[in-house]
XYZ file of C-alpha atoms in Angstrom:
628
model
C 67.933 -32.831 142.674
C 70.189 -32.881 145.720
C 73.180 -30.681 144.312
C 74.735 -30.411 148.005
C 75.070 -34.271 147.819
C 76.478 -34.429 144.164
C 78.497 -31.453 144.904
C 80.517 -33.492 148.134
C 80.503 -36.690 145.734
C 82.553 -34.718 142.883
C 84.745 -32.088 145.611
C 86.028 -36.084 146.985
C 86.787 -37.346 142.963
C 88.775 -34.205 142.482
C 90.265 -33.799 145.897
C 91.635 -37.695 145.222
C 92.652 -36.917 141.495
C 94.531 -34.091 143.141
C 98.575 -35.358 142.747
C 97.470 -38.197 140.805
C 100.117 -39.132 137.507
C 98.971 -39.114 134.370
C 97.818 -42.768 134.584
C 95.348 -41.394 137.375
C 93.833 -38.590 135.551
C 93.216 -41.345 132.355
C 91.466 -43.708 134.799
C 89.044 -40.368 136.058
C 88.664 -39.309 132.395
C 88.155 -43.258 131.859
C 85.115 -43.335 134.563
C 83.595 -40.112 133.428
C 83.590 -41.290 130.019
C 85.292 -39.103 128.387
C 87.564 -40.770 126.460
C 84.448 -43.285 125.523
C 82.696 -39.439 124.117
C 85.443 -38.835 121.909
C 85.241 -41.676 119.180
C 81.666 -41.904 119.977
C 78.645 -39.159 119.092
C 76.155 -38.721 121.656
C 72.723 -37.861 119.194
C 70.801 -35.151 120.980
C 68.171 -34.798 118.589
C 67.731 -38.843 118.414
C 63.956 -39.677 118.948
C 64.684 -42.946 119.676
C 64.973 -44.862 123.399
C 66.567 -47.756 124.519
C 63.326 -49.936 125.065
C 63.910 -50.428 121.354
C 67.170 -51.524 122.277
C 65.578 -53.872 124.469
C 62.854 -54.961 121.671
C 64.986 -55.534 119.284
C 67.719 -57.846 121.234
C 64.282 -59.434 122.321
C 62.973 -60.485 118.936
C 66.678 -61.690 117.601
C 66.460 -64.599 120.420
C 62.851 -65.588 119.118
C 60.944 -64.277 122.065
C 57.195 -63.975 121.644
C 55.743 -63.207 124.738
C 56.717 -60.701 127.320
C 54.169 -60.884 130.615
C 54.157 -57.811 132.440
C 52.055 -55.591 134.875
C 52.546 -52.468 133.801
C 54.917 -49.587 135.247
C 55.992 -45.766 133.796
C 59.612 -47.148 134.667
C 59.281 -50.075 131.938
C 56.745 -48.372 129.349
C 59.248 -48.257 126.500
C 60.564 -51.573 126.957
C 56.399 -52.419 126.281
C 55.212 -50.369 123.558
C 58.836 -50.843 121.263
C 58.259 -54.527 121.841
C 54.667 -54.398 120.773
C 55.823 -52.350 117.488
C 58.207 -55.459 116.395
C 55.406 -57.815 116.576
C 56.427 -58.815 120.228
C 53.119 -59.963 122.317
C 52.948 -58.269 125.286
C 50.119 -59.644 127.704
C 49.673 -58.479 131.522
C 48.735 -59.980 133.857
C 46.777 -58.936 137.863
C 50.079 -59.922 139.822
C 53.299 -59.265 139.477
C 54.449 -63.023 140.605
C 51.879 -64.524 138.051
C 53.696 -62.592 135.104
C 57.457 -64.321 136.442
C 55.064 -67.964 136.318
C 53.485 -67.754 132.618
C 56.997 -66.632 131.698
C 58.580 -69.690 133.710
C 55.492 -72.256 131.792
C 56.758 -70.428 128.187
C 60.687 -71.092 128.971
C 59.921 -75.184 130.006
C 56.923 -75.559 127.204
C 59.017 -73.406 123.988
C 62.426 -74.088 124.676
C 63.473 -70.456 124.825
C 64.169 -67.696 127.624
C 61.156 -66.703 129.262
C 60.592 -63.134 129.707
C 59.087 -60.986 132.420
C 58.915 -57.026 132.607
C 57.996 -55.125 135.705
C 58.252 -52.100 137.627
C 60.887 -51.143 140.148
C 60.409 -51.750 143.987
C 57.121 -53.392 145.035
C 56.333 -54.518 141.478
C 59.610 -56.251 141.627
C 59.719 -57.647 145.147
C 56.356 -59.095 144.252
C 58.238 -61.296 141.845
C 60.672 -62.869 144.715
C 59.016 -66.308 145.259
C 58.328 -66.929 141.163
C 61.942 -66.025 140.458
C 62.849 -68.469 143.397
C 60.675 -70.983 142.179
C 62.329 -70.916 138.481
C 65.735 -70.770 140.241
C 64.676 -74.209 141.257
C 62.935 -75.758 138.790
C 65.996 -74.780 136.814
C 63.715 -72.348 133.981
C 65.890 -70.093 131.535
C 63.616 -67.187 132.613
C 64.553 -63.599 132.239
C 63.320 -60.593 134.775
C 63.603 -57.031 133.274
C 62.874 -54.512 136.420
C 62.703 -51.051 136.061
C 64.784 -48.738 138.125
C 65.120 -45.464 139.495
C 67.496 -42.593 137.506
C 71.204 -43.579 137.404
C 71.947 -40.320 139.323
C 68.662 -40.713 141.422
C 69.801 -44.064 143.139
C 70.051 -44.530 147.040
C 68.916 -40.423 147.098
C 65.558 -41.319 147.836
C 63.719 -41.600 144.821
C 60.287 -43.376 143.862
C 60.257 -46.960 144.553
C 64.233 -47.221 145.124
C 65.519 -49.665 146.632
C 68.408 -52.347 146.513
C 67.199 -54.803 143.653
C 70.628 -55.912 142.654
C 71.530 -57.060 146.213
C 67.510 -58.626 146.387
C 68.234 -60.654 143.320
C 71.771 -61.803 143.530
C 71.098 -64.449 145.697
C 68.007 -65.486 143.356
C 69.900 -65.324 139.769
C 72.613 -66.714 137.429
C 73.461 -63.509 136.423
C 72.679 -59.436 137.688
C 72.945 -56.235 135.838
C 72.223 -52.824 136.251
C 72.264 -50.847 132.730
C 74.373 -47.853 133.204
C 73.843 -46.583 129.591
C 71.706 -46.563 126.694
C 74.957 -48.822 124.515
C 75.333 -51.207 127.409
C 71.298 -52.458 127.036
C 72.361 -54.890 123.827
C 75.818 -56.486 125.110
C 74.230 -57.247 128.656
C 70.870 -58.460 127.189
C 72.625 -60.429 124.652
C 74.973 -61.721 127.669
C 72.018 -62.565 130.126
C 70.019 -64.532 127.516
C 73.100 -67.020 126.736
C 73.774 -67.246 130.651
C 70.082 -68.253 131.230
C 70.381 -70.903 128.722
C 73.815 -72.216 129.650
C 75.000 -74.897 132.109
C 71.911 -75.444 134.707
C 69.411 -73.247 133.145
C 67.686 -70.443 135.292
C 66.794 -66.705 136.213
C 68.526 -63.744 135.204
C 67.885 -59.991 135.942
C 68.551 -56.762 134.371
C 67.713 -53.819 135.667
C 66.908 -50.858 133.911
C 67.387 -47.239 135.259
C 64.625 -45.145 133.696
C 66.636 -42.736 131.829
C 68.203 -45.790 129.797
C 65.204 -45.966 128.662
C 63.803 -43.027 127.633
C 64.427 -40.548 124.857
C 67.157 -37.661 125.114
C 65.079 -34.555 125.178
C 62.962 -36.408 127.950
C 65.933 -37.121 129.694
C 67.607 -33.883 129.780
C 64.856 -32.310 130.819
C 65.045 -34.169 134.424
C 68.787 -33.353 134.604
C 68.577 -29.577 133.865
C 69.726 -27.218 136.983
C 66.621 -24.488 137.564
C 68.821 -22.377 140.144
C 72.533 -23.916 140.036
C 74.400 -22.675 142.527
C 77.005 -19.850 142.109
C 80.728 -19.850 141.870
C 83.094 -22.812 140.935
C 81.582 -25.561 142.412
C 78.058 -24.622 140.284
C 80.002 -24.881 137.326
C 81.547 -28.116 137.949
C 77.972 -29.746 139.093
C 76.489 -28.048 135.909
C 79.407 -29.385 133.613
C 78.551 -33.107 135.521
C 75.284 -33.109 134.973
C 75.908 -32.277 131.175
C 78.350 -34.944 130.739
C 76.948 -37.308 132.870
C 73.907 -37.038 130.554
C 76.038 -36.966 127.321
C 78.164 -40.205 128.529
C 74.633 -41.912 128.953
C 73.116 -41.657 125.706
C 77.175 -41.757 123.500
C 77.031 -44.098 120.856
C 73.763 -45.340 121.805
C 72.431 -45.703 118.542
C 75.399 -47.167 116.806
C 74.847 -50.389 114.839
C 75.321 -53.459 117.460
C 75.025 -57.609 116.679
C 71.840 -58.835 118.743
C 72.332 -61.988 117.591
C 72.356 -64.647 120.271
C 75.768 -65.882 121.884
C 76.940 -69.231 122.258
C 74.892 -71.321 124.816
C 77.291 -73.752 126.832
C 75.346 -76.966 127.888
C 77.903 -79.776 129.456
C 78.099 -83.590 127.943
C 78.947 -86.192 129.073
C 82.318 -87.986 127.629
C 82.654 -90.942 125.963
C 84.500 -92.787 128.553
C 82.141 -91.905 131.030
C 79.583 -93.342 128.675
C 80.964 -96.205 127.820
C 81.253 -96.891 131.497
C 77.571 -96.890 132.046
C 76.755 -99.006 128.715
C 78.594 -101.623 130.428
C 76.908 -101.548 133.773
C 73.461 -101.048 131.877
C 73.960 -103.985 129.682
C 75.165 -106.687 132.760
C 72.606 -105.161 135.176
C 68.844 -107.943 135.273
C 66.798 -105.008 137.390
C 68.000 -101.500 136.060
C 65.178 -98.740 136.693
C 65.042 -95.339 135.265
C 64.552 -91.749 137.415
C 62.923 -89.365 134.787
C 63.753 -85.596 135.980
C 62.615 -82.380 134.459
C 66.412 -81.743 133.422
C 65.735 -84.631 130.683
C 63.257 -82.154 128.522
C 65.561 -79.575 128.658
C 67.019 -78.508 125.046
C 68.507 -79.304 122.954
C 67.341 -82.796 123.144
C 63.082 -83.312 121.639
C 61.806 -85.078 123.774
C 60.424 -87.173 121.364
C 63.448 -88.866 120.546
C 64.118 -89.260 123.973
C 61.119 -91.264 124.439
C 62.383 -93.547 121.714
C 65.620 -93.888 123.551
C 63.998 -94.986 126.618
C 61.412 -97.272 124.546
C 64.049 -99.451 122.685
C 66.214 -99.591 126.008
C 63.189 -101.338 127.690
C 64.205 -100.539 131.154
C 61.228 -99.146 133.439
C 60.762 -95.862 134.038
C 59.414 -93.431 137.119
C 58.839 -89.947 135.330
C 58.767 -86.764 137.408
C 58.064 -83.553 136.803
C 58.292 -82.142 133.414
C 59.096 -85.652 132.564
C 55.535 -87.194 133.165
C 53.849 -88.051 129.991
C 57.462 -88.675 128.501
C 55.979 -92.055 127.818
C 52.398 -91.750 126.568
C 49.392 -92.579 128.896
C 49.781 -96.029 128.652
C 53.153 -97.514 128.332
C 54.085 -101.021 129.478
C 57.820 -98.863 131.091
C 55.787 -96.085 132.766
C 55.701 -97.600 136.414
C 53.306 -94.934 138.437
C 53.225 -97.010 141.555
C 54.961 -98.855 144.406
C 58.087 -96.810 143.632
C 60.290 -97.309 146.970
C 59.674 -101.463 146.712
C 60.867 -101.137 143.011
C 64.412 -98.900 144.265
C 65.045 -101.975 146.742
C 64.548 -104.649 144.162
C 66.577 -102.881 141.494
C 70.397 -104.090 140.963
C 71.000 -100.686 138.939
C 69.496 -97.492 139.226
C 70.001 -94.038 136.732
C 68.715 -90.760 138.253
C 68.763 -88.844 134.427
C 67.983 -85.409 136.181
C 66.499 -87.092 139.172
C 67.819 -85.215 142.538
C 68.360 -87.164 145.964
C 66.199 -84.589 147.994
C 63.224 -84.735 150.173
C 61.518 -86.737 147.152
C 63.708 -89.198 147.570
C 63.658 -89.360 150.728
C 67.813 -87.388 150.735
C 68.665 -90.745 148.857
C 67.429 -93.371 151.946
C 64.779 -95.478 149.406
C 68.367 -96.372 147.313
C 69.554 -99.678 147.741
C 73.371 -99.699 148.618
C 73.777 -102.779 146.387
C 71.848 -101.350 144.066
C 74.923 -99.744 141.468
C 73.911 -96.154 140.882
C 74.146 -93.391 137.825
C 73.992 -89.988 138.674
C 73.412 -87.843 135.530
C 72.945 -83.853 136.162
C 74.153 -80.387 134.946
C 74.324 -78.927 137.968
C 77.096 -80.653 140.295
C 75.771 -79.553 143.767
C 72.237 -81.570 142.587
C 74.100 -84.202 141.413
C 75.674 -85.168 144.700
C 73.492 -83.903 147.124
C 73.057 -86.114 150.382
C 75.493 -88.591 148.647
C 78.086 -88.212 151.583
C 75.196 -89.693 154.106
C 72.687 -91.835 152.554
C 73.470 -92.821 149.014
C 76.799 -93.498 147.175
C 76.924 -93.228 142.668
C 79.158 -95.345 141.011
C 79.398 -93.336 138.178
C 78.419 -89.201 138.406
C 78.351 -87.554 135.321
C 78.060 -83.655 134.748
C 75.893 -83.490 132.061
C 73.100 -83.346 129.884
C 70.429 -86.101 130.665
C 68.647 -86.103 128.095
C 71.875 -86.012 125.056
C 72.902 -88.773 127.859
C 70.347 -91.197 127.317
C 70.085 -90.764 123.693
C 74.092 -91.634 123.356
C 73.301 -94.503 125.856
C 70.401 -96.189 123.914
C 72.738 -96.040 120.967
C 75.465 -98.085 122.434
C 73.017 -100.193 123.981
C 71.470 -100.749 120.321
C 70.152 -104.082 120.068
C 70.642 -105.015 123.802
C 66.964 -104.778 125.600
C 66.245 -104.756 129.541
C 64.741 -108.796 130.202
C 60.530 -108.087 129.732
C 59.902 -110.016 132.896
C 61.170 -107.515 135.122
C 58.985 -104.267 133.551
C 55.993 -106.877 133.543
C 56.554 -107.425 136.932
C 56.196 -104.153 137.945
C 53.903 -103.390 135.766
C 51.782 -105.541 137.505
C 52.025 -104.004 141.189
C 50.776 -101.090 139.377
C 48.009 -101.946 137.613
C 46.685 -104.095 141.438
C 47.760 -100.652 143.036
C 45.781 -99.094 140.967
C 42.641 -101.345 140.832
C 42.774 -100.168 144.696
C 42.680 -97.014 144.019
C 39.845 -97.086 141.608
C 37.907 -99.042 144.317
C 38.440 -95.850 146.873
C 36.807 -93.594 143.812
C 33.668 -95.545 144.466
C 33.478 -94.992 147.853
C 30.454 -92.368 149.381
C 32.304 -89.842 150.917
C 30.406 -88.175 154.522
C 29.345 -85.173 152.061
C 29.620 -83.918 148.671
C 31.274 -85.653 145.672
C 34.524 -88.004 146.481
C 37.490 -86.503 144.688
C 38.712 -89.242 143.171
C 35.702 -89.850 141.231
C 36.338 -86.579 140.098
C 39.272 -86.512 139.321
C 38.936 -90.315 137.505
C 36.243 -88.363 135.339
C 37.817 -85.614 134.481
C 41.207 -87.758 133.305
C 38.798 -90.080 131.034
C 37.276 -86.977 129.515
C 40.321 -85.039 128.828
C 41.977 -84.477 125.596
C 44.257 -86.072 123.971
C 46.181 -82.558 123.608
C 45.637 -81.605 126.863
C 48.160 -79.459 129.266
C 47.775 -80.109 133.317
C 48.610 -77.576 135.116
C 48.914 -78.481 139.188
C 48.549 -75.841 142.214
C 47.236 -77.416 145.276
C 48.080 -79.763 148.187
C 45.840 -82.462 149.054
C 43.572 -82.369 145.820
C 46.410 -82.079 143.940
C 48.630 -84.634 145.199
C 45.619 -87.009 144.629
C 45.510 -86.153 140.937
C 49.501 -86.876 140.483
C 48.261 -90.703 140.994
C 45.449 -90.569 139.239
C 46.058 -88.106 136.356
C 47.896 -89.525 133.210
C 49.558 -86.636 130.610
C 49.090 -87.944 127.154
C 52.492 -87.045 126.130
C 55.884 -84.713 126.608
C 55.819 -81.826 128.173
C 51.874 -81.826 129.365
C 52.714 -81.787 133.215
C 53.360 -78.504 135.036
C 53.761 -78.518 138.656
C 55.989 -75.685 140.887
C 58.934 -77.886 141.322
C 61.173 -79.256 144.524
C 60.135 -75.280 145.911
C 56.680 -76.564 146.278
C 54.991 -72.477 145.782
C 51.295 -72.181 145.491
C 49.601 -69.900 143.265
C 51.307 -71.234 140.181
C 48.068 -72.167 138.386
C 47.366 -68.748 136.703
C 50.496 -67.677 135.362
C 51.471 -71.358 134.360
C 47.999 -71.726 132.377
C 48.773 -68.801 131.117
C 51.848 -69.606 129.308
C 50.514 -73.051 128.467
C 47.685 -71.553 126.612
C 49.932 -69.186 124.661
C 52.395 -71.785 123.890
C 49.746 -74.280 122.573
C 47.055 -72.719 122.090
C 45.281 -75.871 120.161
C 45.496 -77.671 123.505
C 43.082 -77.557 126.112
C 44.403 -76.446 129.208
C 43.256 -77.815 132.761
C 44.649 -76.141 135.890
C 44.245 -78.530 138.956
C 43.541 -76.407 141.732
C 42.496 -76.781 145.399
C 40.356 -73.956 146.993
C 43.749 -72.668 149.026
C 45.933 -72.191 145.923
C 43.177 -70.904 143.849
C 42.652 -68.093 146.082
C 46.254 -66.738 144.974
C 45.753 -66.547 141.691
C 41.862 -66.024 140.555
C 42.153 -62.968 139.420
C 43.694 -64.022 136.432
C 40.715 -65.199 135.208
C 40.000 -61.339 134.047
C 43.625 -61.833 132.560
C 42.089 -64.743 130.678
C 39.309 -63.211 129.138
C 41.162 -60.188 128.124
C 43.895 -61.928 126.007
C 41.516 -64.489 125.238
C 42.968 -68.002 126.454
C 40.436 -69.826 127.228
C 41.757 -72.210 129.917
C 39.690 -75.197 132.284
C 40.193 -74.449 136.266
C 39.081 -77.848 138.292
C 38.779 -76.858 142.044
C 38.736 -79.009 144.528
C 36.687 -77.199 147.119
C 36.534 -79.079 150.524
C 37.000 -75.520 152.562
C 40.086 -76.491 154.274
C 43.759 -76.300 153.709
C 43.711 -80.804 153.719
C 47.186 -80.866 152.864
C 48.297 -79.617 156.849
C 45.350 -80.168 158.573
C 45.200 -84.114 157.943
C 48.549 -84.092 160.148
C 48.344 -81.200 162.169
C 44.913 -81.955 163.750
C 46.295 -85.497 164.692
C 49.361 -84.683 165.918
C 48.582 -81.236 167.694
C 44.839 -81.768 168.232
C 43.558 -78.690 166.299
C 42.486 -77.506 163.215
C 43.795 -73.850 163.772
C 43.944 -71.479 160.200
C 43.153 -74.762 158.454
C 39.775 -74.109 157.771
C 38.175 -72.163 154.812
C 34.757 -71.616 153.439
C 32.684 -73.834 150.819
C 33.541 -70.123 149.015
C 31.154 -69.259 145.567
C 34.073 -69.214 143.440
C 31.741 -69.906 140.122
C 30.465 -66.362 140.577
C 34.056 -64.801 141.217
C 35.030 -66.779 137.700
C 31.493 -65.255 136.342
C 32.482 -61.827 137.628
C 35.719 -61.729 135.738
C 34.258 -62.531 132.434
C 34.758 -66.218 132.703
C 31.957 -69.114 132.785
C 31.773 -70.669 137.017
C 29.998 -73.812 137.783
C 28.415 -75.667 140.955
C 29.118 -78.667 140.702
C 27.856 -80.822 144.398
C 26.309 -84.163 144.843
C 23.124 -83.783 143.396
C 25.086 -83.331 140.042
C 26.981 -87.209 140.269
C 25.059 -88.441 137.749
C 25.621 -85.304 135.065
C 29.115 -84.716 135.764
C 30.486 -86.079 132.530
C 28.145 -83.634 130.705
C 29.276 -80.783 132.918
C 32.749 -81.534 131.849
C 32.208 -81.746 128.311
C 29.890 -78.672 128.456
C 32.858 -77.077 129.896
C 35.585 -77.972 127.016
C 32.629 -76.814 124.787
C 32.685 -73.525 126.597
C 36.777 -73.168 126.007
C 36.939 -74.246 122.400
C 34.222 -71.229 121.972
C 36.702 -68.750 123.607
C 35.708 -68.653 127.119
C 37.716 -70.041 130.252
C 35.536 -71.854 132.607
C 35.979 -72.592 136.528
C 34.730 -75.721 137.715
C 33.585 -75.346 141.349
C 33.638 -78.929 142.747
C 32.390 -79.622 146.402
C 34.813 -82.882 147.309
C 34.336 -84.619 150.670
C 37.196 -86.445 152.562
C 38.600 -89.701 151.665
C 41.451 -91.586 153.548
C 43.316 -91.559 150.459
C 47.250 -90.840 150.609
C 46.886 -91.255 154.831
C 49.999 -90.418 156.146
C 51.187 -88.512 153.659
C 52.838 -85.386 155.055
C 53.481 -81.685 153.698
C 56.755 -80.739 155.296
């Protein structure tokens, strides 16, 4: 321990209490927590920690899950969540623990919760906690820590989380003792929930965490130094250690707090039930926000049913409407924007995939409907202009709207109508499936195949570019809340984590994770993760050993195909090495693909996950599609 440090910080708190008024010395006595340590008993022969602390907060909020990679900084947090029943599964990668959490918090309705290590375990988690930031997930991050004492003095795996994560999070904490854990847990699970949903982080110095004779064995003095000051660091240490652990195990309410999610009001409301009902081309913009508690999503489905007005789902959203609905318009969706007399973006945001709000018709009247108030106007002082903006819920929104609305029905002729530009588009489409490819299997057929064979349960998880963006036209969820994609961040290597939490969430379902041979190469190694906590999951990879998504622009454009190009890579065997079942699939196989894919389910509903190992060609499907 560095006394000469400590011993400068404490000579500069005394040399500045030195003169101070009474008022002063209360303040020091305040800090030091000694006014705290006498209405409060510190237990010194307590065996207990604060992980409990942690478990038990953990289980009063219904958590179920906590996805970890394991760390001696977070090991009571673990094993007291295990003892209250609290699953605790971990996972290869850090990042892929923050993703199955981030899949639990969209598919259960609750917080998602990850637990890892301090430093490198926890800047491994930046780009999944950015992702959730904006795909707007209640998700929370536990990190470990070093000693409260031990910070910025060089310690293992110290760093500056806090200032990391700010940026990142609704809401940052760093426990400063053992009776803080339940207030700020209890405080950070509401804030996650609240307003725009999203990340929050705690961290966790280890000796909040551990018990008191561990504790006090790290801050004992083996040679304190002599005379006055010696004392005084001694008498520190002592209280410093007696402050952190005073009425730690005092009873506490771990309840959960209020969550605040905004409405819309009546007037604003009404409003939009009288531009709905007058409007003879309204369309509907689906979001992720719209499956967002508290709202089921059934019930939001029969909302948008008996208002009749077509629908483009996105996101979470897809399969809000079944497979097969006569609203669900998959196709043709910028012609549809410039038609329509009134459009409502229910959690829809006016970003890059909308083009920043350019495919909006300025005649068109517009409803903007979003809890977060920077998404809900964004780009609307340049390309787009709402009639009506309402901070809100969008999926409470649309149930109050289809009730006002009750009786009144969008005209059939104009759904029908577009309807019908989908089902030509899509005869097109089908028509490219058919085509011979230069090589190997065309991915559409594939992909065609695979959607015909897939449950009616089924959960699609998507992490690719090229092959992936080819299934979002040709893949159909059979219901709410069986679409996972990244998000308007757009991260690769979702696939494991998200199939991860899918599987655990539903575990009836069977669970396909869309992959091309990029992505996949992030996250593979959770197919060991997979057979250990048995979830059986489908991957589908798309193997055409390049990165498609840039390389059908940048060779074009900049005439090469520089760090595009990857391998036609064995991944079967790396699924077969992890404990998993990997199949070839090339041409020669055309003809017995549909029994490959149903040997495959057969394989998962008997416990084992399976990796499908597709060799696609190229097709000139989505040309001109671009990935920046």
């Amino acid at each position: 321990f560095d006394t000469f440090c400590l011993e400068m910080e404490i000579a500069t708190a005394l040399g500045c209490s030195v003169g101070f008024t009474f008022g002063g010395l209360v303040f020091v006595a305040y800090k030091l927590g000694l006014l705290y340590q006498l209405f409060h008993k510190t237990e010194t022969q307590s065996p207990r920690h604060g992980g409990e602390s942690v478990a038990e907060v953990l289980r009063a909020h219904g958590v179920k899950f906590v996805f970890t990679l394991v760390g001696g900084h977070i090991s009571p947090i673990l094993v007291a969540c295990e003892k209250l029943g609290i699953r605790i599964v971990d996972t290869r990668h850090e990042a892929t623990a923050v993703f199955a959490a981030d899949a639990v918090a969209r598919l259960s309705g609750t917080v998602g919760v990850a637990a890892v290590t301090a430093g490198p375990g926890l800047t491994n988690t930046v780009t999944a906690v950015k992702n959730a930031q904006m795909a707007e997930s209640p998700l929370l991050l536990i990190g470990g820590a070093a000693g409260t004492l031990l910070q910025g003095r060089g310690a293992l795996q110290d760093i500056d989380q806090m200032s990391l994560f700010k940026p990142l999070c609704k809401f940052c904490a760093s426990v400063r003792s053992v009776r803080e854990i339940v207030p700020t847990m209890r405080k950070a699970l509401a804030i996650a929930q609240s307003g725009t949903p999203g990340p929050v982080f705690i961290e966790f110095p280890i000796d909040t965490l551990y018990p008191f004779h561990l504790v006090s064995k790290e801050f004992g003095v083996k040679n304190p130094p002599k005379g006055i000051m010696g004392k005084v660091v001694t008498w520190y240490l002592h209280n410093h250690l007696k402050n952190l652990f005073a009425g730690a195990w005092e009873t506490r309410d771990v309840s959960p707090l209020p969550v605040h999610i905004p409405q819309a009001t009546d007037d604003q409301v009404q409003k939009c039930i009288e531009l709905v009902s007058r409007a003879k081309k309204p369309v509907i913009l689906l979001g992720s926000q719209a499956t967002l508690p508290p709202t089921p999503a059934d019930d939001i489905r029969v909302a948008l049913e008996s208002l009749g007005i077509p629908c483009f789902l996105g996101g979470m959203s897809r399969g809000m409407l079944g497979r097969n609905s006569p609203l669900h318009i998959r196709q043709n969706r910028k012609h549809a924007l410039k038609d329509a007399d009134l459009v409502l973006l229910a959690g829809t945001v006016c970003d890059f995939r909308l083009s920043y709000g350019r495919v909006l018709n300025r005649r068109s009247k517009i409803i903007a409907v979003n809890r977060d108030k920077t998404q809900l106007l964004k780009n609307s002082d340049m390309f787009w202009k709402p009639n009506v903006t309402i901070q809100g819920d969008a999926g409470s929104f649309l149930l109050r709207l289809s009730k006002g609305l009750m009786g009144h029905k969008c005209s059939e002729d104009w759904p029908q109508r577009l309807k019908a530009g989908d089902i030509t588009k899509e005869k097109a489409n089908r028509g490219k499936a058919d085509e011979k490819t230069d090589c190997h299997l065309n991915p559409l057929s594939v992909l065609h195949c695979v959607d015909e064979l897939m449950a009616d349960d089924s959960i699609i998880v998507a992490d690719g570019g090229d092959f992936v963006g080819s299934a979002a036209y040709i893949m159909r969820p059979r219901g709410p809340l069986r679409w996972l994609d990244p998000g308007a961040f757009g991260t690769l290597g979702v696939g494991g984590g998200f199939a991860l939490g899918a599987k655990l969430c539903r575990p009836e379902s069977e669970v396909w994770i869309i992959y091309g041979d990029g992505s996949l190469g992030y996250s593979v190694a959770e197919f060991d993760t997979f057979t250990r906590h048995k979830t059986p999951v489908i991957a589908l990879v798309g193997n055409d050993a390049c990165w498609s998504q840039i390389s059908r622009e940048q060779v074009p454009i900049l005439g090469s195909n520089v760090a595009c190009g990857l391998a036609f890579t064995d991944y079967h065997i790396v699924a077969d090495g992890y404990g998993g079942k990997g199949t070839l699939i090339g041409r020669e196989d055309e003809d017995k693909l549909d029994d490959i894919i149903k040997e495959a389910q057969k394989e998962t509903r008997e416990g084992r996950a399976t990796l499908l190992n597709v060799l696609i060609g190229k097709t000139n499907f989505r040309e001109g599609s671009i990935s920046v």
